[in-house]
Structures are given as C-alpha cells and as structure tokens.
CSV table of C-alpha atoms in Angstrom, one decimal:
chain,number,residue,atom,x,y,z
Q,15,MET,CA,0.0,0.0,0.0
Q,16,LYS,CA,1.3,3.5,-0.9
Q,17,PRO,CA,1.9,6.0,1.9
Q,18,TYR,CA,-0.1,9.0,0.4
Q,19,ARG,CA,-3.6,9.5,-0.6
Q,20,VAL,CA,-5.2,11.8,-3.2
Q,21,LEU,CA,-8.8,13.0,-2.3
Q,22,LEU,CA,-11.2,14.3,-4.9
Q,23,TYR,CA,-14.5,15.7,-3.7
Q,24,TYR,CA,-17.3,18.2,-4.1
Q,25,CYS,CA,-20.6,19.0,-2.4
Q,26,TYR,CA,-23.3,21.4,-3.3
Q,27,THR,CA,-24.6,22.8,0.0
Q,28,PRO,CA,-25.3,26.3,1.3
Q,29,ILE,CA,-22.3,27.9,3.0
Q,30,GLU,CA,-23.5,31.1,4.7
Q,31,ASN,CA,-20.1,32.8,5.2
Q,32,PRO,CA,-17.7,31.5,2.6
Q,33,ASP,CA,-14.8,33.8,3.7
Q,34,GLN,CA,-15.0,32.7,7.3
Q,35,PHE,CA,-15.3,29.1,6.2
Q,36,ARG,CA,-12.3,29.5,3.9
Q,37,GLU,CA,-10.1,30.7,6.8
Q,38,GLU,CA,-11.1,27.8,9.0
Q,39,HIS,CA,-10.7,25.3,6.3
Q,40,HIS,CA,-7.3,26.6,5.3
Q,41,LEU,CA,-6.1,26.2,8.9
Q,42,LEU,CA,-7.5,22.7,9.0
Q,43,CYS,CA,-5.4,21.7,5.9
Q,44,LEU,CA,-2.3,23.3,7.4
Q,45,ASN,CA,-2.7,21.4,10.6
Q,46,LEU,CA,-3.0,18.1,8.7
Q,47,ASN,CA,-0.1,18.9,6.3
Q,48,LEU,CA,-2.4,18.7,3.2
Q,49,LEU,CA,-1.6,20.3,-0.1
Q,50,GLY,CA,-4.0,20.9,-3.0
Q,51,ARG,CA,-6.6,23.2,-4.5
Q,52,ILE,CA,-9.9,23.9,-2.7
Q,53,ILE,CA,-12.7,26.2,-3.8
Q,54,VAL,CA,-15.3,27.6,-1.4
Q,55,ALA,CA,-18.5,29.3,-2.5
Q,56,ALA,CA,-21.9,30.1,-1.2
Q,57,GLU,CA,-23.1,27.1,-3.2
Q,58,GLY,CA,-20.7,24.6,-1.7
Q,59,LEU,CA,-17.2,23.1,-1.6
Q,60,ASN,CA,-14.9,21.5,-4.2
Q,61,GLY,CA,-11.4,20.2,-3.7
Q,62,THR,CA,-8.5,18.0,-4.6
Q,63,VAL,CA,-5.9,17.5,-1.9
Q,64,SER,CA,-3.0,15.1,-1.1
Q,65,GLY,CA,-1.4,14.0,2.1
Q,66,LEU,CA,-0.2,11.1,4.2
Q,67,ALA,CA,-2.9,8.4,4.6
Q,68,ALA,CA,-3.5,9.1,8.3
Q,69,ASP,CA,-3.8,12.9,7.7
Q,70,CYS,CA,-6.3,12.3,4.9
Q,71,GLU,CA,-8.3,9.9,7.0
Q,72,LYS,CA,-8.5,12.6,9.7
Q,73,TYR,CA,-9.5,15.2,7.2
Q,74,MET,CA,-12.3,13.1,5.8
Q,75,GLU,CA,-13.6,12.4,9.3
Q,76,ILE,CA,-13.7,16.1,10.2
Q,77,VAL,CA,-15.3,17.2,7.0
Q,78,LYS,CA,-18.0,14.5,7.1
Q,79,ALA,CA,-18.8,15.4,10.7
Q,80,ASP,CA,-20.1,18.7,9.5
Q,81,PRO,CA,-23.8,18.3,8.8
Q,82,ARG,CA,-23.5,20.5,5.7
Q,83,PHE,CA,-21.3,17.8,4.1
Q,84,ALA,CA,-23.1,14.7,5.3
Q,85,THR,CA,-23.7,13.6,1.7
Q,86,LEU,CA,-20.2,14.4,0.5
Q,87,GLU,CA,-18.3,11.5,-1.1
Q,88,PHE,CA,-14.5,11.3,-1.3
Q,89,LYS,CA,-12.8,9.6,-4.3
Q,90,VAL,CA,-9.6,8.2,-2.7
Q,91,GLU,CA,-6.5,7.1,-4.7
Q,92,GLU,CA,-3.1,5.9,-3.4
Q,93,HIS,CA,0.1,7.6,-4.4
Q,94,GLU,CA,3.8,7.6,-3.6
Q,95,ALA,CA,4.0,11.2,-2.6
Q,96,HIS,CA,2.1,14.6,-2.6
Q,97,THR,CA,0.5,15.3,-6.0
Q,98,PHE,CA,0.6,19.0,-5.3
Q,99,GLN,CA,3.4,21.4,-4.3
Q,100,LYS,CA,1.2,24.1,-2.8
Q,101,LEU,CA,-2.0,24.7,-0.9
Q,102,HIS,CA,-4.6,27.1,-2.2
Q,103,VAL,CA,-8.0,27.6,-0.6
Q,104,ARG,CA,-10.0,30.2,-2.4
Q,105,VAL,CA,-13.4,31.8,-2.4
Q,106,LYS,CA,-15.1,32.0,-5.7
Q,107,ALA,CA,-18.6,32.7,-7.1
Q,108,GLU,CA,-19.0,29.0,-8.2
Q,109,ILE,CA,-17.3,25.8,-7.1
Q,110,VAL,CA,-17.0,25.0,-10.8
Q,111,ASN,CA,-17.0,27.8,-13.4
Q,112,SER,CA,-20.1,27.4,-15.6
Q,113,ASP,CA,-22.2,30.6,-15.7
Q,114,LEU,CA,-25.1,28.2,-16.4
Q,115,PRO,CA,-28.5,29.4,-15.0
Q,116,VAL,CA,-29.2,26.3,-12.9
Q,117,ASP,CA,-29.2,25.1,-9.3
Q,118,PRO,CA,-28.2,21.4,-9.0
Q,119,ARG,CA,-29.7,21.4,-5.5
Q,120,LYS,CA,-33.1,21.9,-7.1
Q,121,GLN,CA,-32.8,19.9,-10.3
Q,122,THR,CA,-30.1,17.7,-11.8
Q,123,GLY,CA,-29.7,14.5,-13.8
Q,124,LYS,CA,-30.4,11.1,-12.2
Q,125,HIS,CA,-27.2,9.8,-10.5
Q,126,LEU,CA,-25.9,6.5,-11.7
Q,127,GLU,CA,-23.5,4.6,-9.5
Q,128,PRO,CA,-20.6,3.0,-11.5
Q,129,ALA,CA,-22.2,-0.5,-11.5
Q,130,GLU,CA,-25.5,1.0,-12.9
Q,131,PHE,CA,-23.6,3.0,-15.4
Q,132,LYS,CA,-21.7,0.0,-16.6
Q,133,GLN,CA,-24.9,-1.9,-17.1
Q,134,MET,CA,-26.6,0.9,-19.0
Q,135,LEU,CA,-23.7,1.0,-21.5
Q,136,ASN,CA,-25.2,-2.0,-23.2
Q,137,ASP,CA,-28.5,-0.1,-23.8
Q,138,GLU,CA,-28.6,0.9,-27.5
Q,139,ASP,CA,-30.8,3.8,-26.6
Q,140,VAL,CA,-28.0,5.4,-24.4
Q,141,VAL,CA,-25.8,8.2,-25.6
Q,142,LEU,CA,-22.7,9.2,-23.6
Q,143,VAL,CA,-21.9,12.9,-23.5
Q,144,ASP,CA,-18.5,14.1,-22.2
Q,145,MET,CA,-18.7,17.4,-20.3
Q,146,ARG,CA,-15.0,18.1,-20.1
Q,147,SER,CA,-12.7,20.4,-22.0
Q,148,ASN,CA,-11.2,19.4,-25.3
Q,149,TYR,CA,-7.7,18.9,-23.9
Q,150,GLU,CA,-9.1,16.5,-21.3
Q,151,HIS,CA,-11.1,14.2,-23.7
Q,152,SER,CA,-8.3,14.3,-26.3
Q,153,VAL,CA,-6.2,12.0,-24.1
Q,154,GLY,CA,-9.1,9.8,-22.8
Q,155,LYS,CA,-12.8,9.2,-23.1
Q,156,PHE,CA,-15.5,6.5,-23.1
Q,157,LYS,CA,-15.9,4.5,-26.3
Q,158,GLY,CA,-18.5,6.1,-28.5
Q,159,ALA,CA,-18.9,9.2,-26.4
Q,160,ILE,CA,-19.9,12.6,-27.9
Q,161,THR,CA,-17.3,15.3,-27.1
Q,162,PHE,CA,-17.4,19.0,-27.6
Q,163,ASP,CA,-14.7,21.3,-28.8
Q,164,MET,CA,-14.9,23.6,-25.8
Q,165,GLU,CA,-12.3,25.1,-23.4
Q,166,ASN,CA,-14.6,25.1,-20.4
Q,167,LEU,CA,-18.2,24.4,-19.3
Q,168,ARG,CA,-19.3,28.0,-19.9
Q,169,GLU,CA,-19.3,27.2,-23.6
Q,170,LEU,CA,-21.8,24.3,-23.3
Q,171,PRO,CA,-24.8,26.4,-24.5
Q,172,ASP,CA,-22.9,27.0,-27.8
Q,173,HIS,CA,-22.9,23.2,-28.5
Q,174,MET,CA,-26.5,22.4,-27.8
Q,175,ASP,CA,-27.2,22.2,-31.6
Q,176,GLU,CA,-24.8,19.3,-31.8
Q,177,ILE,CA,-27.0,17.1,-29.7
Q,178,ALA,CA,-30.5,18.6,-30.2
Q,179,HIS,CA,-31.5,15.6,-32.3
Q,180,LEU,CA,-30.9,13.3,-29.3
Q,181,LYS,CA,-33.6,14.6,-27.0
Q,182,SER,CA,-35.5,11.3,-27.2
Q,183,LYS,CA,-32.5,9.3,-26.1
Q,184,LYS,CA,-31.2,8.4,-22.7
Q,185,ILE,CA,-28.4,10.9,-22.2
Q,186,ILE,CA,-25.6,10.1,-19.7
Q,187,THR,CA,-23.2,12.9,-18.9
Q,188,TYR,CA,-19.8,12.3,-17.4
Q,189,CYS,CA,-16.7,14.2,-16.3
Q,190,THR,CA,-13.6,13.6,-14.1
Q,191,GLY,CA,-15.2,13.5,-10.6
Q,192,GLY,CA,-18.9,14.3,-11.2
Q,193,ILE,CA,-19.0,18.0,-10.3
Q,194,LYS,CA,-19.4,19.4,-13.9
Q,195,CYS,CA,-22.2,17.0,-14.6
Q,196,GLU,CA,-24.3,18.3,-11.7
Q,197,LYS,CA,-24.8,21.6,-13.6
Q,198,ALA,CA,-24.4,20.3,-17.1
Q,199,SER,CA,-27.2,17.6,-16.6
Q,200,ALA,CA,-29.4,20.3,-15.0
Q,201,TYR,CA,-28.9,22.5,-18.0
Q,202,LEU,CA,-29.8,19.7,-20.4
Q,203,LEU,CA,-33.1,19.1,-18.5
Q,204,GLN,CA,-33.7,22.9,-18.8
Q,205,GLN,CA,-33.2,22.7,-22.5
Q,206,GLY,CA,-35.9,20.0,-23.0
Q,207,PHE,CA,-33.9,16.8,-22.6
Q,208,GLU,CA,-36.1,14.4,-20.6
Q,209,ASN,CA,-34.0,11.3,-19.8
Q,210,VAL,CA,-30.8,12.7,-18.4
Q,211,TYR,CA,-28.4,10.8,-16.2
Q,212,GLN,CA,-24.9,11.5,-14.8
Q,213,LEU,CA,-22.1,9.2,-13.8
Q,214,HIS,CA,-21.9,9.7,-10.0
Q,215,GLY,CA,-18.4,10.2,-8.9
Q,216,GLY,CA,-17.2,10.6,-12.5
Q,217,ILE,CA,-14.5,8.7,-14.3
Q,218,ILE,CA,-12.3,8.4,-11.2
Q,219,LYS,CA,-15.0,6.6,-9.2
Q,220,TYR,CA,-15.9,4.3,-12.1
Q,221,GLY,CA,-12.2,3.3,-12.4
Q,222,LEU,CA,-11.9,2.6,-8.7
Q,223,GLU,CA,-15.1,0.6,-8.4
Q,224,GLU,CA,-15.6,-1.0,-11.8
Q,225,GLY,CA,-12.1,-1.2,-13.3
Q,226,GLY,CA,-12.7,1.5,-15.8
Q,227,GLU,CA,-13.8,-0.8,-18.6
Q,228,ASP,CA,-14.4,0.9,-22.0
Q,229,PHE,CA,-12.7,4.1,-21.0
Q,230,ASP,CA,-10.0,4.6,-23.7
Q,231,GLY,CA,-6.8,6.4,-22.9
Q,232,LYS,CA,-6.0,8.2,-19.6
Q,233,CYS,CA,-8.0,10.6,-17.4
Q,234,TYR,CA,-6.7,14.1,-17.3
Q,235,VAL,CA,-6.3,15.4,-13.7
Q,236,PHE,CA,-5.5,18.8,-12.2
Q,237,ASP,CA,-2.4,17.9,-10.2
Q,238,ASN,CA,1.2,17.1,-11.0
Q,239,ARG,CA,0.3,13.6,-12.3
Q,240,ILE,CA,-1.4,15.3,-15.3
Q,241,ALA,CA,-3.1,12.1,-16.5
Q,242,VAL,CA,-3.8,8.8,-14.7
Q,243,ASP,CA,-4.7,5.3,-15.7
Q,244,VAL,CA,-8.4,4.3,-15.3
Q,245,ASN,CA,-9.0,1.2,-17.4
Q,246,GLN,CA,-7.7,-2.0,-16.0
Q,247,VAL,CA,-9.8,-4.2,-18.2
Q,248,ASN,CA,-9.5,-3.2,-21.9
Q,249,PRO,CA,-7.2,-0.2,-22.1
Q,250,GLU,CA,-6.4,1.5,-25.4
Q,251,VAL,CA,-4.3,4.5,-26.2
Q,252,ILE,CA,-6.2,7.0,-28.3
Q,253,SER,CA,-4.1,10.1,-28.3
Q,254,GLY,CA,-1.2,10.9,-30.6
Q,255,CYS,CA,2.0,12.8,-30.0
Q,256,TYR,CA,1.5,16.5,-30.9
Q,257,ARG,CA,4.9,16.5,-32.5
Q,258,CYS,CA,5.3,13.3,-34.4
Q,259,GLY,CA,1.9,11.6,-34.3
Q,260,GLN,CA,3.1,8.4,-32.6
Q,261,LYS,CA,0.5,7.0,-30.2
Q,262,THR,CA,1.1,8.1,-26.7
Q,263,ASP,CA,-0.9,9.0,-23.6
Q,264,ARG,CA,1.9,11.1,-22.0
Q,265,MET,CA,0.3,14.5,-21.3
Q,266,ILE,CA,2.4,17.6,-20.7
Q,267,ASN,CA,2.0,21.4,-20.4
Q,268,CYS,CA,4.2,23.2,-22.9
Q,269,ALA,CA,7.4,24.4,-21.3
Q,270,SER,CA,6.8,27.8,-22.7
Q,271,PRO,CA,4.7,29.7,-20.0
Q,272,ALA,CA,3.4,32.0,-22.7
Q,273,CYS,CA,1.9,28.9,-24.4
Q,274,ASN,CA,1.3,26.4,-21.6
Q,275,ASN,CA,-0.6,24.2,-24.1
Q,276,HIS,CA,-2.0,20.9,-22.8
Q,277,VAL,CA,-0.9,18.2,-25.3
Q,278,ALA,CA,0.2,14.6,-25.6
Q,279,LEU,CA,3.9,14.4,-26.2
Q,280,CYS,CA,5.9,11.1,-26.5
Q,281,GLU,CA,8.9,10.7,-24.4
Q,282,ALA,CA,11.4,11.1,-27.3
Q,283,CYS,CA,9.8,14.3,-28.5
Q,284,GLY,CA,9.6,15.6,-25.0
Q,285,TRP,CA,13.3,15.5,-24.5
Q,286,ASP,CA,14.2,16.3,-28.2
Q,287,HIS,CA,12.1,19.5,-28.1
Q,288,GLN,CA,12.6,20.5,-24.4
Q,289,GLY,CA,9.0,19.9,-23.5
Q,290,THR,CA,7.6,22.3,-26.1
Q,291,CYS,CA,4.6,21.8,-28.4
Q,292,ALA,CA,6.1,23.9,-31.3
Q,293,ASP,CA,9.5,25.1,-32.4
Q,294,ALA,CA,8.5,28.7,-31.8
Q,295,CYS,CA,7.9,27.9,-28.1
Q,296,LYS,CA,11.6,27.0,-27.8
Q,297,ALA,CA,12.4,30.7,-28.3
Q,298,ASP,CA,10.5,31.8,-25.3
Q,299,PRO,CA,13.0,33.6,-23.1
Q,300,GLN,CA,11.0,32.4,-20.0
Q,301,ILE,CA,11.0,28.8,-21.1
Q,302,ARG,CA,10.9,26.4,-18.1
Q,303,ALA,CA,13.3,23.6,-17.6
Q,304,TYR,CA,11.8,20.3,-18.8
Q,305,ASP,CA,12.2,17.4,-16.3
Q,306,GLY,CA,10.3,14.7,-18.2
Q,307,THR,CA,7.0,15.3,-16.4
Q,308,GLY,CA,5.7,18.4,-18.2
Q,309,TYR,CA,4.2,19.7,-14.9
Q,310,TYR,CA,5.3,23.2,-13.7
Q,311,SER,CA,4.4,24.8,-10.5
Q,312,LYS,CA,4.5,28.6,-10.2
Q,313,LYS,CA,7.7,29.6,-8.5
Q,314,THR,CA,7.3,31.5,-5.3
Q,315,GLU,CA,10.3,32.6,-3.3
Q,316,SER,CA,10.4,31.0,0.2
Q,317,TYR,CA,6.9,29.5,-0.2
Q,318,THR,CA,5.3,27.6,2.6
Q,319,PRO,CA,1.7,26.4,2.9
Q,320,LEU,CA,1.2,28.9,5.7
Q,321,GLN,CA,2.1,31.7,3.4
Q,322,GLY,CA,-1.3,31.7,1.6
Q,323,TYR,CA,-3.1,31.9,4.8
Q,324,LEU,CA,-1.0,34.8,6.2
Q,325,SER,CA,-1.3,36.7,2.9
Q,326,ARG,CA,-5.1,36.3,3.0
Q,327,GLN,CA,-5.2,37.5,6.6
Q,328,SER,CA,-3.1,40.5,5.7
Q,329,LEU,CA,-5.4,41.4,2.8
Q,330,VAL,CA,-8.5,41.2,5.1
Q,331,SER,CA,-6.9,43.4,7.7
Q,332,ASN,CA,-6.0,46.0,5.2
Q,333,GLN,CA,-9.6,46.0,3.9
Q,334,ASP,CA,-10.9,46.5,7.4
C-alpha cells in the first residue's frame, strides 16, 4: 500500500459565510499537512488534496462530521508522494466555473452509480456525452462518447445544436469527478432533454469501483500527475504525440509559459524538443526547464503552505 492519498470531492450545499469558512478550512489543511486546491463558494465546496494516509483519514472524518457535508463522497486514490506542491484555498462565485443558470440542489440528472452506469452502457438507446474540456477528452474518453470542442463548461450552450436531435435518447453525462455534470445535466433538463443521467463520482470513481472498462486512454487530472490510468480491463491509447503523431498518452504542459498548451507528447519528442509543443515555443525567453513530467508549479520565493493563509489574513486586515 502506498503511503499517500489523493482525495477528490465536491458538495453542493449552502455555506453562509464563505470567507470565514475558507479561513477555518485553510487552517485545518495546514494542521493536517495537506496540499492541493480547494474552492469555497456560497453554493458549496470543491477540492482535490493530497497528504499522508493518516492525515487524509482525519481530514475526511472532520469534513464528514459537519452536517453540511453529510452527503459528500470522497474519491480516494493511493500515491507515492504529494501530488501538489502548494496549498490554495480560495473563495469564488461558483465551485466549478459554468455561468449556467441552474441550481443542482433543485434539479439535476439522475445519479448513476458506477455499476449501474456499466450496465446501461449495453443499452442501445443510451448516448454518452463528455462534459470536459477538449484537452481532457483528447487523451481519454469513453468509447463512442460525444465530445465538444470547448475550453470550459461556460461554452456548453454553444454546443446544444450538436445534440439537439438526441432529445428522445437516454443521455448520460460524465466528467472527471462528477461536479461538472451536476450543472451540465441540470442544463440539459432545462433545454428540454427528458431522460438525463450522470455518472456519479465521474471517471475516477468508475475506475476505482468497476475497473474502468471501456474508458479509452487516460484521465486528465489537475495535479502534478497530469493524467492517470483508469481502465484495468481493456485499455487503449487514443491520443497521438502532438509533434510526431506516434500513439502516446503522456500529457504535458508546454514548457513555454506563454503557451502552456495541454498536449500529448511522446517521451522522445519531450526530450528532443525541451518539452515544447512547437519550435516557436523554444524561443520563449522564459522557457521552463523540462524534467520529463511536463508539470510546472509557479515559483514563489520561500513559499510555505502557511504563506497563503497569512497573505489572506493581511489582505483582510487592510480592507478593514
């Protein structure tokens, strides 16, 4: 068993004072030596954190003890080390950017547990719709799924014409951990789709509980792993190297910070081209040193996890 855990979670629930909650939650993560990204909003909580197994267990216990998060589910993965280098706990307007005029606490697609989802895949009346960004589904998606050429969920309304002819079908939406589908499925219902479902817990939970069958490629994640294996049954690489076209599921961020393109790059091209997606990117005077991973954390002098908390405290004091 690996010593660290990676927790992925979200919960739509009213938080009356997001700023106060953010302060308390940041301190909780500091005390438990957790790193990651957490978003707090009046509509709920969304996060991905990593830490030692015992610290993560304590974190889950404390969060679940709060009645507001009684229904929250953690997706738990094992890892050799932290998957983040910093801790950010931020207050935002939404826990996932969408701008969609919906409230998933009032209406959303029917949740399908991984086993139910797997069974429904055999229904010829079912259509899978990927609600992730183009760079995410380019490296991995379910067989036969419809994908959209969109950068983020805010663009979903622009793609409704592409599936308008499927309103009589059983639509199953899916994403990485389930959070985007809460609003995306609600929006489809609002647009006149009647039989709308969502994969509860997303791709990650399906991989953990059902072995990831029929998910091709890897699942893009928002930490320093970049992409992770999901399918332990019938895996297939579907992405090609951005440079040479050779099949590869190695995802990188371009070493040019001005570009930062999310692309698949084979190991040979990664080293040959210094982790860049195009020759022009090599000329970037701020090019980052490529270490074979293609993951780059913003450099902050003398950074410690406490720094973000203290900076926030200072900002609040100045505003007062």
